[in-house]
Tab-separated table of C-alpha atoms in Angstrom:
chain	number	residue	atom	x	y	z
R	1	UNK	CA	-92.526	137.845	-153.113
R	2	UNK	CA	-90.843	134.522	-152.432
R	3	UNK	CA	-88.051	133.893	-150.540
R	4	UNK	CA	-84.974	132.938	-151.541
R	5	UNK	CA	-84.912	129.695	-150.158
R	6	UNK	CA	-88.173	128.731	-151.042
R	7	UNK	CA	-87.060	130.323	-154.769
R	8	UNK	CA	-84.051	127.184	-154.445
R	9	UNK	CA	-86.460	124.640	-153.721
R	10	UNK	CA	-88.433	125.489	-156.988
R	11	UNK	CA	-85.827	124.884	-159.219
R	12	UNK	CA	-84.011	121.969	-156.807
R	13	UNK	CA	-87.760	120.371	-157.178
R	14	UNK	CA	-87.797	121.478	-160.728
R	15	UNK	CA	-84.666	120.176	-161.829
R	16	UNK	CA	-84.697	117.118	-159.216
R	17	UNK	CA	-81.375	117.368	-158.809
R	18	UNK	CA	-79.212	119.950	-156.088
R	19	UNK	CA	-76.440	119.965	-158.358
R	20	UNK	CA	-78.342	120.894	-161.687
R	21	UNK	CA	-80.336	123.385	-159.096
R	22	UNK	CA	-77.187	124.988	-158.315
R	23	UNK	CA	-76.016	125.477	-161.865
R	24	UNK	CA	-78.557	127.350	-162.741
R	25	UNK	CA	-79.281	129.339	-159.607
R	26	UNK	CA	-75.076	129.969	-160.276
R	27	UNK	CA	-74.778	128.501	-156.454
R	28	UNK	CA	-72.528	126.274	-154.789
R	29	UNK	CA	-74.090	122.987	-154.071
R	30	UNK	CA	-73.787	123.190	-150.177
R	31	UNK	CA	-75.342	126.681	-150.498
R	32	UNK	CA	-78.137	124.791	-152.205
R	33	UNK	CA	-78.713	122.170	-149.507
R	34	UNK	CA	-78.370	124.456	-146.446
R	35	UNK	CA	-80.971	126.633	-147.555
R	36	UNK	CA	-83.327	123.602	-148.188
R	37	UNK	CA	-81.983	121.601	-144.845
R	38	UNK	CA	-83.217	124.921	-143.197
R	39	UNK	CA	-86.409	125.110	-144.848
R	40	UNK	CA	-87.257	121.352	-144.019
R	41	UNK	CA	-86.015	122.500	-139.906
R	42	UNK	CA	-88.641	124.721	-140.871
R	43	UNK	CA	-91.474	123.044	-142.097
R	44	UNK	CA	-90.199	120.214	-139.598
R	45	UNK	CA	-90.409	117.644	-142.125
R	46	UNK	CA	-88.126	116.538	-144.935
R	47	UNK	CA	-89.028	117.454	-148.898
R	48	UNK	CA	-87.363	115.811	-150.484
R	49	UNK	CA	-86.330	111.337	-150.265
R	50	UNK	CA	-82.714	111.126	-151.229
R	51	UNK	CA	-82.062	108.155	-153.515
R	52	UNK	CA	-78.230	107.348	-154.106
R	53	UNK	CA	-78.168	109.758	-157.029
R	54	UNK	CA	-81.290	110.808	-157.487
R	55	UNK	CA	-84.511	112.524	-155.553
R	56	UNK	CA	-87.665	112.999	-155.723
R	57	UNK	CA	-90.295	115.131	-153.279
R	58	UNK	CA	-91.368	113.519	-150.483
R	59	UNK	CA	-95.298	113.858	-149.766
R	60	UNK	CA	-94.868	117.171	-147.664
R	61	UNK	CA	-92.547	118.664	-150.516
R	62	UNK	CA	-94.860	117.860	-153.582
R	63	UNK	CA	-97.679	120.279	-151.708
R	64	UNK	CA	-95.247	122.786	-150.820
R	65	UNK	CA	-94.148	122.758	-154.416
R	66	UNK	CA	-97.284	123.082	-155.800
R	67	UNK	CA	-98.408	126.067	-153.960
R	68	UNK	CA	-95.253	127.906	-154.144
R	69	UNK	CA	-96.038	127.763	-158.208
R	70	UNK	CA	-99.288	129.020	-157.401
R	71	UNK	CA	-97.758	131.708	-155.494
R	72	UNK	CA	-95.396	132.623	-157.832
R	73	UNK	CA	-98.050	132.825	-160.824
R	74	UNK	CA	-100.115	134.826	-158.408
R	75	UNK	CA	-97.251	137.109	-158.279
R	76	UNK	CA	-96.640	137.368	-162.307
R	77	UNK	CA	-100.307	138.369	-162.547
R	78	UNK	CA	-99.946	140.694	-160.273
R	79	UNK	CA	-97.246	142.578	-161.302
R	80	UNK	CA	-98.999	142.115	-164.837
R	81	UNK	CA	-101.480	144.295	-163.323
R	82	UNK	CA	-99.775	146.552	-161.211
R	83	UNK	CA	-97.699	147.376	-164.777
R	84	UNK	CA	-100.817	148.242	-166.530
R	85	UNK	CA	-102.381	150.271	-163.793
R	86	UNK	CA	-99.131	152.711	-163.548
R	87	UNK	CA	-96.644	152.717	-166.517
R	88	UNK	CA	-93.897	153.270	-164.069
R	89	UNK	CA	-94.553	150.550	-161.785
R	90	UNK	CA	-91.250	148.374	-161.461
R	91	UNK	CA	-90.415	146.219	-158.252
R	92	UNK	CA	-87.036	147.261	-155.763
R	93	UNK	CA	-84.552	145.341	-157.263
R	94	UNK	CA	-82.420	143.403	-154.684
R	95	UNK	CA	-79.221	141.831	-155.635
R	96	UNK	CA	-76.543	140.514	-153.192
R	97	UNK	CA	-72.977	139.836	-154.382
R	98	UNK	CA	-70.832	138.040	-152.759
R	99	UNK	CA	-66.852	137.936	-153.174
R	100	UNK	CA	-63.633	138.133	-151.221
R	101	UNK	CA	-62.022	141.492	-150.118
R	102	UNK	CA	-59.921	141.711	-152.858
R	103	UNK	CA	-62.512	141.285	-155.278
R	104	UNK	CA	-64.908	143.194	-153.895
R	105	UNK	CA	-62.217	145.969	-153.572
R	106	UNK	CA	-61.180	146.299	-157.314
R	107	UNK	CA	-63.366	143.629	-159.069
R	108	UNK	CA	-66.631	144.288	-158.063
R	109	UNK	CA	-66.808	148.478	-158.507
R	110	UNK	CA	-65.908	149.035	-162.164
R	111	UNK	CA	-68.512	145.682	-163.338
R	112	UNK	CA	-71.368	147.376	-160.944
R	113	UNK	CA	-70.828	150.651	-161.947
R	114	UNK	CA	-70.729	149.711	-165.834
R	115	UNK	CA	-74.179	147.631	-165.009
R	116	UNK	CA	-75.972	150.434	-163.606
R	117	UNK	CA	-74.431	153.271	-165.410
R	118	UNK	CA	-77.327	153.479	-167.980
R	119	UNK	CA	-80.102	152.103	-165.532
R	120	UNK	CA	-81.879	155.013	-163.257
R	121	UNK	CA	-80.483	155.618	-159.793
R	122	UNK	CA	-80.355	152.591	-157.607
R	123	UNK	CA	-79.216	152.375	-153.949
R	124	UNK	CA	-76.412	150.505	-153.445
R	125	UNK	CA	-75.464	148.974	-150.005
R	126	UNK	CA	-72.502	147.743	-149.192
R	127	UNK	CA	-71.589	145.401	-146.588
R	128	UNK	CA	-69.144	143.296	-144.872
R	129	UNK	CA	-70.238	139.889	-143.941
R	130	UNK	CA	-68.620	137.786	-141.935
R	131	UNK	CA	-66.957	134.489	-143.609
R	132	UNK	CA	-69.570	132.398	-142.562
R	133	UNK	CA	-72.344	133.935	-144.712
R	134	UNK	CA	-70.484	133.393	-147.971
R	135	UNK	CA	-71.686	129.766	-147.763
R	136	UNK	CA	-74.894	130.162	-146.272
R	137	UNK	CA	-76.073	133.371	-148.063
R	138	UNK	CA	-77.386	136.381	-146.819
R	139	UNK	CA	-78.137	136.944	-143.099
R	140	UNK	CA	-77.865	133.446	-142.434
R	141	UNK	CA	-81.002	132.291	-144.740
């Protein structure tokens, strides 16, 4: 599975834009560009070339994006044939939330509990992050 940042720099090199990226990943902007700022500290190379308004990959980010397609078409197929072997095959399903107290106090219950009211049992964690990880996402990715 992909990680989340690398999933952000798929659609930021997809849409070649961090703000269209964030739109549709339903992300703030800065969120957007930490998570690739820490994947270039990463890779220890920038990837992407910032120009005025626009960008484009740089020539460590066009390999990078081309093998994390691969990767992710690997993936498809094989939960195409994971499905197929067992009928009841369906990948953990991870989804974080994030919110403010008060929303996650009396927002945030009724809407979950409506969305996975007809779904099987799944395990629900809660936790309180601190302030910091609203902006940069989960556990400091």
């Amino acid at each position: 599975m992909l990680s989340h940042p690398h999933e952000i720099f798929l659609e930021v090199a997809r849409q070649l834009s961090f703000t269209k990226a964030a739109q549709t990943l339903f992300l703030s902007q800065s969120a957007v560009s930490k998570q690739v700022k820490a994947l270039e500290e990463h890779y220890k190379t920038g990837l992407f070339e910032r120009l005025g308004n626009s960008i484009q990959l740089t020539p460590a980010g066009e390999p990078l994006y081309r093998k994390l397609l691969l990767a992710r078409q690997l993936q498809h197929e094989l939960h195409q044939e994971f499905t197929e072997l067992s009928p009841t095959f369906s990948p953990q399903v991870h989804m974080v939330i994030g919110a403010s107290t008060t929303i996650s106090l009396y927002v945030i219950p009724p809407v979950l509990s409506a969305y996975l009211g007809p779904l099987p049992a799944y395990p629900v964690h809660a936790q309180k992050p601190q302030l910091r990880e609203y902006s940069e996402g989960p556990a400091g990715t």
